[in-house]
Amino acid sequence: MSATSPPDLGFPTDVPDEPGLISLRREGELAWITIERPQVMNCLSFPALRRFRTLLAELRGDLSLRCILITGSGTRAFCTGADLKERRTMAPERVGEFVHHIRSLMDDVQALPQPTIGVVNGFALGGGTELLLACDLRVAAPHATLGLTETSLAIIPGAGGTQRLPRLIGKSRAKDLILTARRVDAVEALDIGLVNRIATSTDGPDDTSDGNQVRRTLDECARNLAATIAQNGPIAVRAAKEAIDSGGEVSLAQGLDHESRCYASTLETQDRVEALAAFAEKRLPRFKGS
């Protein structure tokens, strides 16, 4: 962790930064960010938002990390969005500040140069699904439940859901989920492209009644996916992510031009030289991110 002063993210001065709400664990070139509020389904309070955004600001410049995994503590919930009990106590102007920061959290996640994986260990509702949409990839436990349920509360998704969901699964499917506020299970989420993997055991049928075993299987699946990404050239992985993300917002011609610039950024790297040498010598490459 950085010894420098935490970044100024514009939070109200009376919102504390509480380290215990969001944890960071490093595993070599991987990092796990975990929402540590299982007793309230890992919903996001104002202090949790501050801790989360502070951690992301610190990790953004750490390019020794090749993948960041985001999950919730326990086996019941990934994240169920905003802390509605806290929200009920807020004055209208305070609600506006909170919405600004939860929207900014999703932007922070999407803007990370490192690839991100959302690890869905149960319910991911409202802002929880919006957090997943900001990640690059999503791995779900068999019992995961996802949904943008805000219209059932007489509001709409306000942290990017109305924009990121249709870009991921298409307008018609996004309208189906948002207008009905219905929830989808892991199988349907995989079928419509909302998640990339369902974590299943290689030892036989999953016993979803054993929450701890399901959790271990989920973490192993997500870790293996992250490790597969991490074994590739880190500069190239970041460039590919940037090209895909930027190209989706412009015309094809503009996207191809941006791809060309991202490709050029990989040509002068030592990693590219190492990849060619490893191919010629019939060995695995040893990428250093340079």
PDB file of C-alpha atoms in Angstrom:
ATOM      1  CA  MET A   1       0.000   0.000   0.000  1.00  0.00           C
ATOM      2  CA  SER A   2       1.151   3.526  -0.720  1.00  0.00           C
ATOM      3  CA  ALA A   3       2.577   5.550   2.164  1.00  0.00           C
ATOM      4  CA  THR A   4       1.491   8.816   0.536  1.00  0.00           C
ATOM      5  CA  SER A   5      -1.592  10.782   1.533  1.00  0.00           C
ATOM      6  CA  PRO A   6      -4.884   9.345   0.260  1.00  0.00           C
ATOM      7  CA  PRO A   7      -6.255  11.015  -2.866  1.00  0.00           C
ATOM      8  CA  ASP A   8      -8.827  13.790  -2.546  1.00  0.00           C
ATOM      9  CA  LEU A   9     -11.931  12.289  -4.134  1.00  0.00           C
ATOM     10  CA  GLY A  10     -14.299  15.042  -3.053  1.00  0.00           C
ATOM     11  CA  PHE A  11     -16.157  13.174  -0.312  1.00  0.00           C
ATOM     12  CA  PRO A  12     -17.971  15.221   2.341  1.00  0.00           C
ATOM     13  CA  THR A  13     -15.635  15.788   5.270  1.00  0.00           C
ATOM     14  CA  ASP A  14     -17.932  13.944   7.682  1.00  0.00           C
ATOM     15  CA  VAL A  15     -17.757  10.678   5.681  1.00  0.00           C
ATOM     16  CA  PRO A  16     -15.059   8.576   7.398  1.00  0.00           C
ATOM     17  CA  ASP A  17     -12.568   6.364   5.590  1.00  0.00           C
ATOM     18  CA  GLU A  18     -13.003   3.011   7.346  1.00  0.00           C
ATOM     19  CA  PRO A  19     -10.431   0.420   6.154  1.00  0.00           C
ATOM     20  CA  GLY A  20     -12.417  -2.537   7.484  1.00  0.00           C
ATOM     21  CA  LEU A  21     -15.296  -2.013   5.055  1.00  0.00           C
ATOM     22  CA  ILE A  22     -13.367  -2.911   1.889  1.00  0.00           C
ATOM     23  CA  SER A  23     -10.323  -5.177   2.034  1.00  0.00           C
ATOM     24  CA  LEU A  24      -7.395  -5.630  -0.334  1.00  0.00           C
ATOM     25  CA  ARG A  25      -5.469  -8.888  -0.623  1.00  0.00           C
ATOM     26  CA  ARG A  26      -2.579  -9.402  -3.010  1.00  0.00           C
ATOM     27  CA  GLU A  27      -1.666 -12.770  -4.502  1.00  0.00           C
ATOM     28  CA  GLY A  28       1.482 -12.135  -6.483  1.00  0.00           C
ATOM     29  CA  GLU A  29       0.410 -10.354  -9.672  1.00  0.00           C
ATOM     30  CA  LEU A  30      -3.280 -10.535  -8.730  1.00  0.00           C
ATOM     31  CA  ALA A  31      -5.275  -8.434  -6.267  1.00  0.00           C
ATOM     32  CA  TRP A  32      -8.604  -9.198  -4.575  1.00  0.00           C
ATOM     33  CA  ILE A  33     -10.885  -6.359  -3.504  1.00  0.00           C
ATOM     34  CA  THR A  34     -13.611  -7.610  -1.148  1.00  0.00           C
ATOM     35  CA  ILE A  35     -16.671  -5.786   0.181  1.00  0.00           C
ATOM     36  CA  GLU A  36     -16.648  -6.725   3.878  1.00  0.00           C
ATOM     37  CA  ARG A  37     -20.284  -6.166   4.902  1.00  0.00           C
ATOM     38  CA  PRO A  38     -21.808  -9.662   4.723  1.00  0.00           C
ATOM     39  CA  GLN A  39     -24.240  -8.935   7.558  1.00  0.00           C
ATOM     40  CA  VAL A  40     -26.043  -6.442   5.274  1.00  0.00           C
ATOM     41  CA  MET A  41     -25.603  -8.327   1.988  1.00  0.00           C
ATOM     42  CA  ASN A  42     -22.483  -6.299   1.178  1.00  0.00           C
ATOM     43  CA  CYS A  43     -24.483  -3.181   0.386  1.00  0.00           C
ATOM     44  CA  LEU A  44     -22.522   0.040  -0.057  1.00  0.00           C
ATOM     45  CA  SER A  45     -22.653   2.735   2.603  1.00  0.00           C
ATOM     46  CA  PHE A  46     -21.094   6.175   2.148  1.00  0.00           C
ATOM     47  CA  PRO A  47     -17.958   5.192   4.137  1.00  0.00           C
ATOM     48  CA  ALA A  48     -17.683   1.975   2.092  1.00  0.00           C
ATOM     49  CA  LEU A  49     -17.776   4.027  -1.114  1.00  0.00           C
ATOM     50  CA  ARG A  50     -14.978   6.223   0.181  1.00  0.00           C
ATOM     51  CA  ARG A  51     -12.779   3.248   1.072  1.00  0.00           C
ATOM     52  CA  PHE A  52     -13.525   1.525  -2.241  1.00  0.00           C
ATOM     53  CA  ARG A  53     -12.699   4.561  -4.358  1.00  0.00           C
ATOM     54  CA  THR A  54      -9.566   5.272  -2.317  1.00  0.00           C
ATOM     55  CA  LEU A  55      -8.287   1.735  -2.907  1.00  0.00           C
ATOM     56  CA  LEU A  56      -8.983   1.943  -6.634  1.00  0.00           C
ATOM     57  CA  ALA A  57      -7.114   5.244  -6.890  1.00  0.00           C
ATOM     58  CA  GLU A  58      -4.105   3.625  -5.224  1.00  0.00           C
ATOM     59  CA  LEU A  59      -4.208   0.514  -7.424  1.00  0.00           C
ATOM     60  CA  ARG A  60      -4.653   2.367 -10.695  1.00  0.00           C
ATOM     61  CA  GLY A  61      -0.960   3.239 -10.964  1.00  0.00           C
ATOM     62  CA  ASP A  62       0.326  -0.158  -9.813  1.00  0.00           C
ATOM     63  CA  LEU A  63       1.048  -1.829 -13.131  1.00  0.00           C
ATOM     64  CA  SER A  64       2.777  -4.744 -11.406  1.00  0.00           C
ATOM     65  CA  LEU A  65      -0.794  -5.985 -10.910  1.00  0.00           C
ATOM     66  CA  ARG A  66      -1.948  -7.933 -13.954  1.00  0.00           C
ATOM     67  CA  CYS A  67      -5.549  -8.528 -12.894  1.00  0.00           C
ATOM     68  CA  ILE A  68      -7.898  -7.238 -10.179  1.00  0.00           C
ATOM     69  CA  LEU A  69     -10.739  -9.394  -8.833  1.00  0.00           C
ATOM     70  CA  ILE A  70     -13.725  -7.771  -7.103  1.00  0.00           C
ATOM     71  CA  THR A  71     -16.058  -9.759  -4.844  1.00  0.00           C
ATOM     72  CA  GLY A  72     -18.206  -9.699  -1.732  1.00  0.00           C
ATOM     73  CA  SER A  73     -17.502 -11.367   1.587  1.00  0.00           C
ATOM     74  CA  GLY A  74     -19.298 -14.587   2.474  1.00  0.00           C
ATOM     75  CA  THR A  75     -21.563 -16.810   0.408  1.00  0.00           C
ATOM     76  CA  ARG A  76     -24.884 -14.932   0.274  1.00  0.00           C
ATOM     77  CA  ALA A  77     -24.214 -11.753  -1.662  1.00  0.00           C
ATOM     78  CA  PHE A  78     -21.760 -10.070  -3.992  1.00  0.00           C
ATOM     79  CA  CYS A  79     -23.331  -6.657  -3.456  1.00  0.00           C
ATOM     80  CA  THR A  80     -26.918  -5.439  -3.231  1.00  0.00           C
ATOM     81  CA  GLY A  81     -26.215  -1.845  -4.165  1.00  0.00           C
ATOM     82  CA  ALA A  82     -26.760   1.173  -1.961  1.00  0.00           C
ATOM     83  CA  ASP A  83     -27.384   0.852   1.766  1.00  0.00           C
ATOM     84  CA  LEU A  84     -31.089   1.715   1.757  1.00  0.00           C
ATOM     85  CA  LYS A  85     -31.288   2.028   5.551  1.00  0.00           C
ATOM     86  CA  GLU A  86     -28.599   4.695   5.391  1.00  0.00           C
ATOM     87  CA  ARG A  87     -30.308   6.271   2.369  1.00  0.00           C
ATOM     88  CA  ARG A  88     -33.553   6.770   4.331  1.00  0.00           C
ATOM     89  CA  THR A  89     -31.715   9.044   6.775  1.00  0.00           C
ATOM     90  CA  MET A  90     -30.189  11.277   4.087  1.00  0.00           C
ATOM     91  CA  ALA A  91     -31.312  14.764   3.174  1.00  0.00           C
ATOM     92  CA  PRO A  92     -31.990  15.247  -0.564  1.00  0.00           C
ATOM     93  CA  GLU A  93     -28.687  17.032  -1.180  1.00  0.00           C
ATOM     94  CA  ARG A  94     -26.866  14.215   0.603  1.00  0.00           C
ATOM     95  CA  VAL A  95     -28.558  11.665  -1.655  1.00  0.00           C
ATOM     96  CA  GLY A  96     -27.236  13.599  -4.642  1.00  0.00           C
ATOM     97  CA  GLU A  97     -23.698  13.432  -3.266  1.00  0.00           C
ATOM     98  CA  PHE A  98     -24.028   9.704  -2.639  1.00  0.00           C
ATOM     99  CA  VAL A  99     -25.310   9.024  -6.156  1.00  0.00           C
ATOM    100  CA  HIS A 100     -22.412  11.027  -7.585  1.00  0.00           C
ATOM    101  CA  HIS A 101     -19.904   8.874  -5.727  1.00  0.00           C
ATOM    102  CA  ILE A 102     -21.514   5.518  -6.474  1.00  0.00           C
ATOM    103  CA  ARG A 103     -21.618   6.495 -10.158  1.00  0.00           C
ATOM    104  CA  SER A 104     -17.984   7.583  -9.906  1.00  0.00           C
ATOM    105  CA  LEU A 105     -17.094   4.236  -8.319  1.00  0.00           C
ATOM    106  CA  MET A 106     -18.346   2.405 -11.409  1.00  0.00           C
ATOM    107  CA  ASP A 107     -16.415   4.806 -13.636  1.00  0.00           C
ATOM    108  CA  ASP A 108     -13.288   4.192 -11.541  1.00  0.00           C
ATOM    109  CA  VAL A 109     -13.605   0.431 -11.992  1.00  0.00           C
ATOM    110  CA  GLN A 110     -14.146   0.690 -15.736  1.00  0.00           C
ATOM    111  CA  ALA A 111     -11.213   3.110 -16.107  1.00  0.00           C
ATOM    112  CA  LEU A 112      -8.672   0.833 -14.410  1.00  0.00           C
ATOM    113  CA  PRO A 113      -5.900  -0.058 -16.870  1.00  0.00           C
ATOM    114  CA  GLN A 114      -5.660  -3.550 -15.385  1.00  0.00           C
ATOM    115  CA  PRO A 115      -8.269  -6.158 -16.383  1.00  0.00           C
ATOM    116  CA  THR A 116     -10.991  -6.650 -13.766  1.00  0.00           C
ATOM    117  CA  ILE A 117     -13.095  -9.699 -12.924  1.00  0.00           C
ATOM    118  CA  GLY A 118     -16.335  -9.510 -10.945  1.00  0.00           C
ATOM    119  CA  VAL A 119     -16.655 -12.629  -8.773  1.00  0.00           C
ATOM    120  CA  VAL A 120     -20.372 -13.138  -8.059  1.00  0.00           C
ATOM    121  CA  ASN A 121     -20.892 -15.120  -4.867  1.00  0.00           C
ATOM    122  CA  GLY A 122     -24.664 -14.749  -4.507  1.00  0.00           C
ATOM    123  CA  PHE A 123     -27.050 -11.821  -4.920  1.00  0.00           C
ATOM    124  CA  ALA A 124     -25.913  -8.960  -7.167  1.00  0.00           C
ATOM    125  CA  LEU A 125     -28.845  -6.570  -7.289  1.00  0.00           C
ATOM    126  CA  GLY A 126     -29.200  -2.930  -8.282  1.00  0.00           C
ATOM    127  CA  GLY A 127     -25.845  -1.254  -7.793  1.00  0.00           C
ATOM    128  CA  GLY A 128     -24.312  -4.696  -7.341  1.00  0.00           C
ATOM    129  CA  THR A 129     -25.120  -5.590 -10.939  1.00  0.00           C
ATOM    130  CA  GLU A 130     -23.960  -2.122 -12.008  1.00  0.00           C
ATOM    131  CA  LEU A 131     -20.622  -2.822 -10.319  1.00  0.00           C
ATOM    132  CA  LEU A 132     -20.361  -6.065 -12.280  1.00  0.00           C
ATOM    133  CA  LEU A 133     -21.150  -4.236 -15.514  1.00  0.00           C
ATOM    134  CA  ALA A 134     -18.159  -1.967 -14.885  1.00  0.00           C
ATOM    135  CA  CYS A 135     -15.862  -5.009 -14.691  1.00  0.00           C
ATOM    136  CA  ASP A 136     -14.285  -6.501 -17.805  1.00  0.00           C
ATOM    137  CA  LEU A 137     -15.348 -10.085 -17.078  1.00  0.00           C
ATOM    138  CA  ARG A 138     -17.744 -11.793 -14.668  1.00  0.00           C
ATOM    139  CA  VAL A 139     -17.617 -15.232 -13.019  1.00  0.00           C
ATOM    140  CA  ALA A 140     -20.705 -16.432 -11.129  1.00  0.00           C
ATOM    141  CA  ALA A 141     -21.425 -19.113  -8.561  1.00  0.00           C
ATOM    142  CA  PRO A 142     -24.256 -21.508  -9.554  1.00  0.00           C
ATOM    143  CA  HIS A 143     -26.584 -19.869  -7.011  1.00  0.00           C
ATOM    144  CA  ALA A 144     -25.880 -16.300  -8.156  1.00  0.00           C
ATOM    145  CA  THR A 145     -28.832 -13.989  -8.789  1.00  0.00           C
ATOM    146  CA  LEU A 146     -28.477 -10.772 -10.765  1.00  0.00           C
ATOM    147  CA  GLY A 147     -30.821  -7.932 -11.610  1.00  0.00           C
ATOM    148  CA  LEU A 148     -31.339  -4.213 -12.050  1.00  0.00           C
ATOM    149  CA  THR A 149     -34.349  -3.972  -9.769  1.00  0.00           C
ATOM    150  CA  GLU A 150     -34.540  -0.199  -9.323  1.00  0.00           C
ATOM    151  CA  THR A 151     -37.868   0.345 -11.116  1.00  0.00           C
ATOM    152  CA  SER A 152     -39.545  -1.738  -8.402  1.00  0.00           C
ATOM    153  CA  LEU A 153     -38.399   1.017  -6.007  1.00  0.00           C
ATOM    154  CA  ALA A 154     -39.781   3.771  -8.268  1.00  0.00           C
ATOM    155  CA  ILE A 155     -36.324   4.877  -9.467  1.00  0.00           C
ATOM    156  CA  ILE A 156     -34.058   3.824 -12.335  1.00  0.00           C
ATOM    157  CA  PRO A 157     -30.521   2.435 -12.345  1.00  0.00           C
ATOM    158  CA  GLY A 158     -28.402   5.495 -11.598  1.00  0.00           C
ATOM    159  CA  ALA A 159     -24.841   4.173 -11.617  1.00  0.00           C
ATOM    160  CA  GLY A 160     -24.514   3.337 -15.284  1.00  0.00           C
ATOM    161  CA  GLY A 161     -26.915   0.421 -15.570  1.00  0.00           C
ATOM    162  CA  THR A 162     -29.113   1.902 -18.300  1.00  0.00           C
ATOM    163  CA  GLN A 163     -26.019   2.516 -20.424  1.00  0.00           C
ATOM    164  CA  ARG A 164     -23.675  -0.394 -19.733  1.00  0.00           C
ATOM    165  CA  LEU A 165     -26.271  -3.186 -19.737  1.00  0.00           C
ATOM    166  CA  PRO A 166     -27.569  -2.583 -23.301  1.00  0.00           C
ATOM    167  CA  ARG A 167     -23.998  -2.260 -24.534  1.00  0.00           C
ATOM    168  CA  LEU A 168     -23.280  -5.687 -23.072  1.00  0.00           C
ATOM    169  CA  ILE A 169     -26.422  -7.704 -23.856  1.00  0.00           C
ATOM    170  CA  GLY A 170     -28.342  -5.526 -26.344  1.00  0.00           C
ATOM    171  CA  LYS A 171     -31.162  -3.008 -25.981  1.00  0.00           C
ATOM    172  CA  SER A 172     -34.087  -5.422 -26.087  1.00  0.00           C
ATOM    173  CA  ARG A 173     -32.755  -7.722 -23.383  1.00  0.00           C
ATOM    174  CA  ALA A 174     -31.683  -4.758 -21.273  1.00  0.00           C
ATOM    175  CA  LYS A 175     -35.182  -3.271 -21.461  1.00  0.00           C
ATOM    176  CA  ASP A 176     -36.640  -6.638 -20.492  1.00  0.00           C
ATOM    177  CA  LEU A 177     -34.548  -6.755 -17.329  1.00  0.00           C
ATOM    178  CA  ILE A 178     -34.815  -3.086 -16.351  1.00  0.00           C
ATOM    179  CA  LEU A 179     -38.482  -2.427 -17.120  1.00  0.00           C
ATOM    180  CA  THR A 180     -39.673  -5.604 -15.395  1.00  0.00           C
ATOM    181  CA  ALA A 181     -37.104  -5.358 -12.559  1.00  0.00           C
ATOM    182  CA  ARG A 182     -36.838  -9.117 -12.783  1.00  0.00           C
ATOM    183  CA  ARG A 183     -33.928 -11.161 -11.524  1.00  0.00           C
ATOM    184  CA  VAL A 184     -31.973 -13.742 -13.512  1.00  0.00           C
ATOM    185  CA  ASP A 185     -30.166 -16.823 -12.264  1.00  0.00           C
ATOM    186  CA  ALA A 186     -26.626 -17.789 -13.241  1.00  0.00           C
ATOM    187  CA  VAL A 187     -27.729 -19.980 -16.155  1.00  0.00           C
ATOM    188  CA  GLU A 188     -29.791 -17.244 -17.797  1.00  0.00           C
ATOM    189  CA  ALA A 189     -27.086 -14.673 -17.062  1.00  0.00           C
ATOM    190  CA  LEU A 190     -24.587 -16.856 -18.923  1.00  0.00           C
ATOM    191  CA  ASP A 191     -27.029 -17.426 -21.785  1.00  0.00           C
ATOM    192  CA  ILE A 192     -27.591 -13.705 -22.396  1.00  0.00           C
ATOM    193  CA  GLY A 193     -23.937 -12.763 -21.944  1.00  0.00           C
ATOM    194  CA  LEU A 194     -24.291 -11.050 -18.586  1.00  0.00           C
ATOM    195  CA  VAL A 195     -21.644 -13.367 -17.090  1.00  0.00           C
ATOM    196  CA  ASN A 196     -18.736 -15.135 -18.791  1.00  0.00           C
ATOM    197  CA  ARG A 197     -18.399 -18.239 -16.629  1.00  0.00           C
ATOM    198  CA  ILE A 198     -20.356 -20.273 -14.101  1.00  0.00           C
ATOM    199  CA  ALA A 199     -17.980 -21.787 -11.573  1.00  0.00           C
ATOM    200  CA  THR A 200     -18.555 -25.537 -11.399  1.00  0.00           C
ATOM    201  CA  SER A 201     -16.495 -28.222  -9.728  1.00  0.00           C
ATOM    202  CA  THR A 202     -14.453 -30.633 -11.828  1.00  0.00           C
ATOM    203  CA  ASP A 203     -15.046 -33.320  -9.198  1.00  0.00           C
ATOM    204  CA  GLY A 204     -18.707 -33.903 -10.036  1.00  0.00           C
ATOM    205  CA  PRO A 205     -22.096 -32.220  -9.502  1.00  0.00           C
ATOM    206  CA  ASP A 206     -22.042 -29.137  -7.309  1.00  0.00           C
ATOM    207  CA  ASP A 207     -23.617 -29.335  -3.866  1.00  0.00           C
ATOM    208  CA  THR A 208     -24.922 -25.789  -3.542  1.00  0.00           C
ATOM    209  CA  SER A 209     -26.003 -26.530   0.027  1.00  0.00           C
ATOM    210  CA  ASP A 210     -22.325 -26.461   1.017  1.00  0.00           C
ATOM    211  CA  GLY A 211     -21.757 -22.734   0.754  1.00  0.00           C
ATOM    212  CA  ASN A 212     -18.109 -22.877   1.725  1.00  0.00           C
ATOM    213  CA  GLN A 213     -17.292 -25.424  -0.977  1.00  0.00           C
ATOM    214  CA  VAL A 214     -19.188 -23.397  -3.574  1.00  0.00           C
ATOM    215  CA  ARG A 215     -17.207 -20.345  -2.487  1.00  0.00           C
ATOM    216  CA  ARG A 216     -13.899 -22.179  -2.845  1.00  0.00           C
ATOM    217  CA  THR A 217     -14.872 -23.437  -6.301  1.00  0.00           C
ATOM    218  CA  LEU A 218     -15.915 -19.926  -7.342  1.00  0.00           C
ATOM    219  CA  ASP A 219     -12.679 -18.365  -6.143  1.00  0.00           C
ATOM    220  CA  GLU A 220     -10.621 -21.067  -7.847  1.00  0.00           C
ATOM    221  CA  CYS A 221     -12.437 -20.532 -11.153  1.00  0.00           C
ATOM    222  CA  ALA A 222     -11.966 -16.765 -10.975  1.00  0.00           C
ATOM    223  CA  ARG A 223      -8.334 -17.143  -9.940  1.00  0.00           C
ATOM    224  CA  ASN A 224      -7.646 -19.481 -12.859  1.00  0.00           C
ATOM    225  CA  LEU A 225      -9.204 -17.010 -15.290  1.00  0.00           C
ATOM    226  CA  ALA A 226      -7.120 -14.190 -13.825  1.00  0.00           C
ATOM    227  CA  ALA A 227      -3.966 -16.312 -14.017  1.00  0.00           C
ATOM    228  CA  THR A 228      -4.666 -17.092 -17.680  1.00  0.00           C
ATOM    229  CA  ILE A 229      -4.865 -13.363 -18.390  1.00  0.00           C
ATOM    230  CA  ALA A 230      -1.783 -12.646 -16.270  1.00  0.00           C
ATOM    231  CA  GLN A 231       0.398 -15.069 -18.231  1.00  0.00           C
ATOM    232  CA  ASN A 232       0.021 -12.923 -21.351  1.00  0.00           C
ATOM    233  CA  GLY A 233       1.999  -9.781 -22.144  1.00  0.00           C
ATOM    234  CA  PRO A 234       0.759  -7.171 -19.631  1.00  0.00           C
ATOM    235  CA  ILE A 235       1.328  -4.184 -21.900  1.00  0.00           C
ATOM    236  CA  ALA A 236      -0.531  -5.953 -24.704  1.00  0.00           C
ATOM    237  CA  VAL A 237      -3.400  -6.935 -22.381  1.00  0.00           C
ATOM    238  CA  ARG A 238      -3.838  -3.336 -21.226  1.00  0.00           C
ATOM    239  CA  ALA A 239      -3.628  -2.073 -24.815  1.00  0.00           C
ATOM    240  CA  ALA A 240      -6.227  -4.609 -25.968  1.00  0.00           C
ATOM    241  CA  LYS A 241      -8.582  -3.596 -23.168  1.00  0.00           C
ATOM    242  CA  GLU A 242      -8.180   0.080 -24.080  1.00  0.00           C
ATOM    243  CA  ALA A 243      -8.772  -0.607 -27.777  1.00  0.00           C
ATOM    244  CA  ILE A 244     -11.943  -2.605 -27.109  1.00  0.00           C
ATOM    245  CA  ASP A 245     -13.370  -0.111 -24.612  1.00  0.00           C
ATOM    246  CA  SER A 246     -12.604   2.976 -26.688  1.00  0.00           C
ATOM    247  CA  GLY A 247     -13.675   1.443 -29.986  1.00  0.00           C
ATOM    248  CA  GLY A 248     -17.122   0.598 -28.700  1.00  0.00           C
ATOM    249  CA  GLU A 249     -17.975   4.282 -28.340  1.00  0.00           C
ATOM    250  CA  VAL A 250     -17.016   5.484 -31.841  1.00  0.00           C
ATOM    251  CA  SER A 251     -17.479   4.569 -35.500  1.00  0.00           C
ATOM    252  CA  LEU A 252     -15.764   1.493 -36.928  1.00  0.00           C
ATOM    253  CA  ALA A 253     -13.269   3.660 -38.817  1.00  0.00           C
ATOM    254  CA  GLN A 254     -12.368   5.576 -35.658  1.00  0.00           C
ATOM    255  CA  GLY A 255     -12.162   2.339 -33.708  1.00  0.00           C
ATOM    256  CA  LEU A 256      -9.785   0.797 -36.233  1.00  0.00           C
ATOM    257  CA  ASP A 257      -7.615   3.901 -36.063  1.00  0.00           C
ATOM    258  CA  HIS A 258      -7.490   3.624 -32.285  1.00  0.00           C
ATOM    259  CA  GLU A 259      -6.652  -0.077 -32.545  1.00  0.00           C
ATOM    260  CA  SER A 260      -3.739   0.836 -34.806  1.00  0.00           C
ATOM    261  CA  ARG A 261      -2.375   3.234 -32.182  1.00  0.00           C
ATOM    262  CA  CYS A 262      -2.805   0.669 -29.405  1.00  0.00           C
ATOM    263  CA  TYR A 263      -1.061  -1.958 -31.549  1.00  0.00           C
ATOM    264  CA  ALA A 264       1.824   0.423 -32.194  1.00  0.00           C
ATOM    265  CA  SER A 265       2.309   0.820 -28.440  1.00  0.00           C
ATOM    266  CA  THR A 266       3.255  -2.872 -28.209  1.00  0.00           C
ATOM    267  CA  LEU A 267       5.832  -2.935 -31.015  1.00  0.00           C
ATOM    268  CA  GLU A 268       8.780  -1.429 -29.144  1.00  0.00           C
ATOM    269  CA  THR A 269       8.380  -3.498 -25.979  1.00  0.00           C
ATOM    270  CA  GLN A 270      10.834  -6.042 -24.629  1.00  0.00           C
ATOM    271  CA  ASP A 271       7.871  -8.343 -24.054  1.00  0.00           C
ATOM    272  CA  ARG A 272       7.314  -8.591 -27.817  1.00  0.00           C
ATOM    273  CA  VAL A 273      10.976  -9.512 -28.327  1.00  0.00           C
ATOM    274  CA  GLU A 274      10.694 -12.100 -25.548  1.00  0.00           C
ATOM    275  CA  ALA A 275       7.558 -13.606 -27.111  1.00  0.00           C
ATOM    276  CA  LEU A 276       9.323 -14.114 -30.440  1.00  0.00           C
ATOM    277  CA  ALA A 277      12.377 -15.600 -28.726  1.00  0.00           C
ATOM    278  CA  ALA A 278      10.224 -17.977 -26.674  1.00  0.00           C
ATOM    279  CA  PHE A 279       8.388 -19.089 -29.812  1.00  0.00           C
ATOM    280  CA  ALA A 280      11.659 -19.816 -31.602  1.00  0.00           C
ATOM    281  CA  GLU A 281      13.069 -21.666 -28.588  1.00  0.00           C
ATOM    282  CA  LYS A 282       9.829 -23.603 -27.972  1.00  0.00           C
ATOM    283  CA  ARG A 283       9.435 -22.419 -24.371  1.00  0.00           C
ATOM    284  CA  LEU A 284       6.977 -20.336 -22.386  1.00  0.00           C
ATOM    285  CA  PRO A 285       7.639 -16.581 -22.495  1.00  0.00           C
ATOM    286  CA  ARG A 286       8.686 -14.678 -19.378  1.00  0.00           C
ATOM    287  CA  PHE A 287       6.972 -11.327 -19.666  1.00  0.00           C
ATOM    288  CA  LYS A 288       8.173  -8.441 -17.485  1.00  0.00           C
ATOM    289  CA  GLY A 289       5.826  -5.681 -18.570  1.00  0.00           C
ATOM    290  CA  SER A 290       8.497  -3.644 -20.321  1.00  0.00           C
TER     291      SER A 290
END
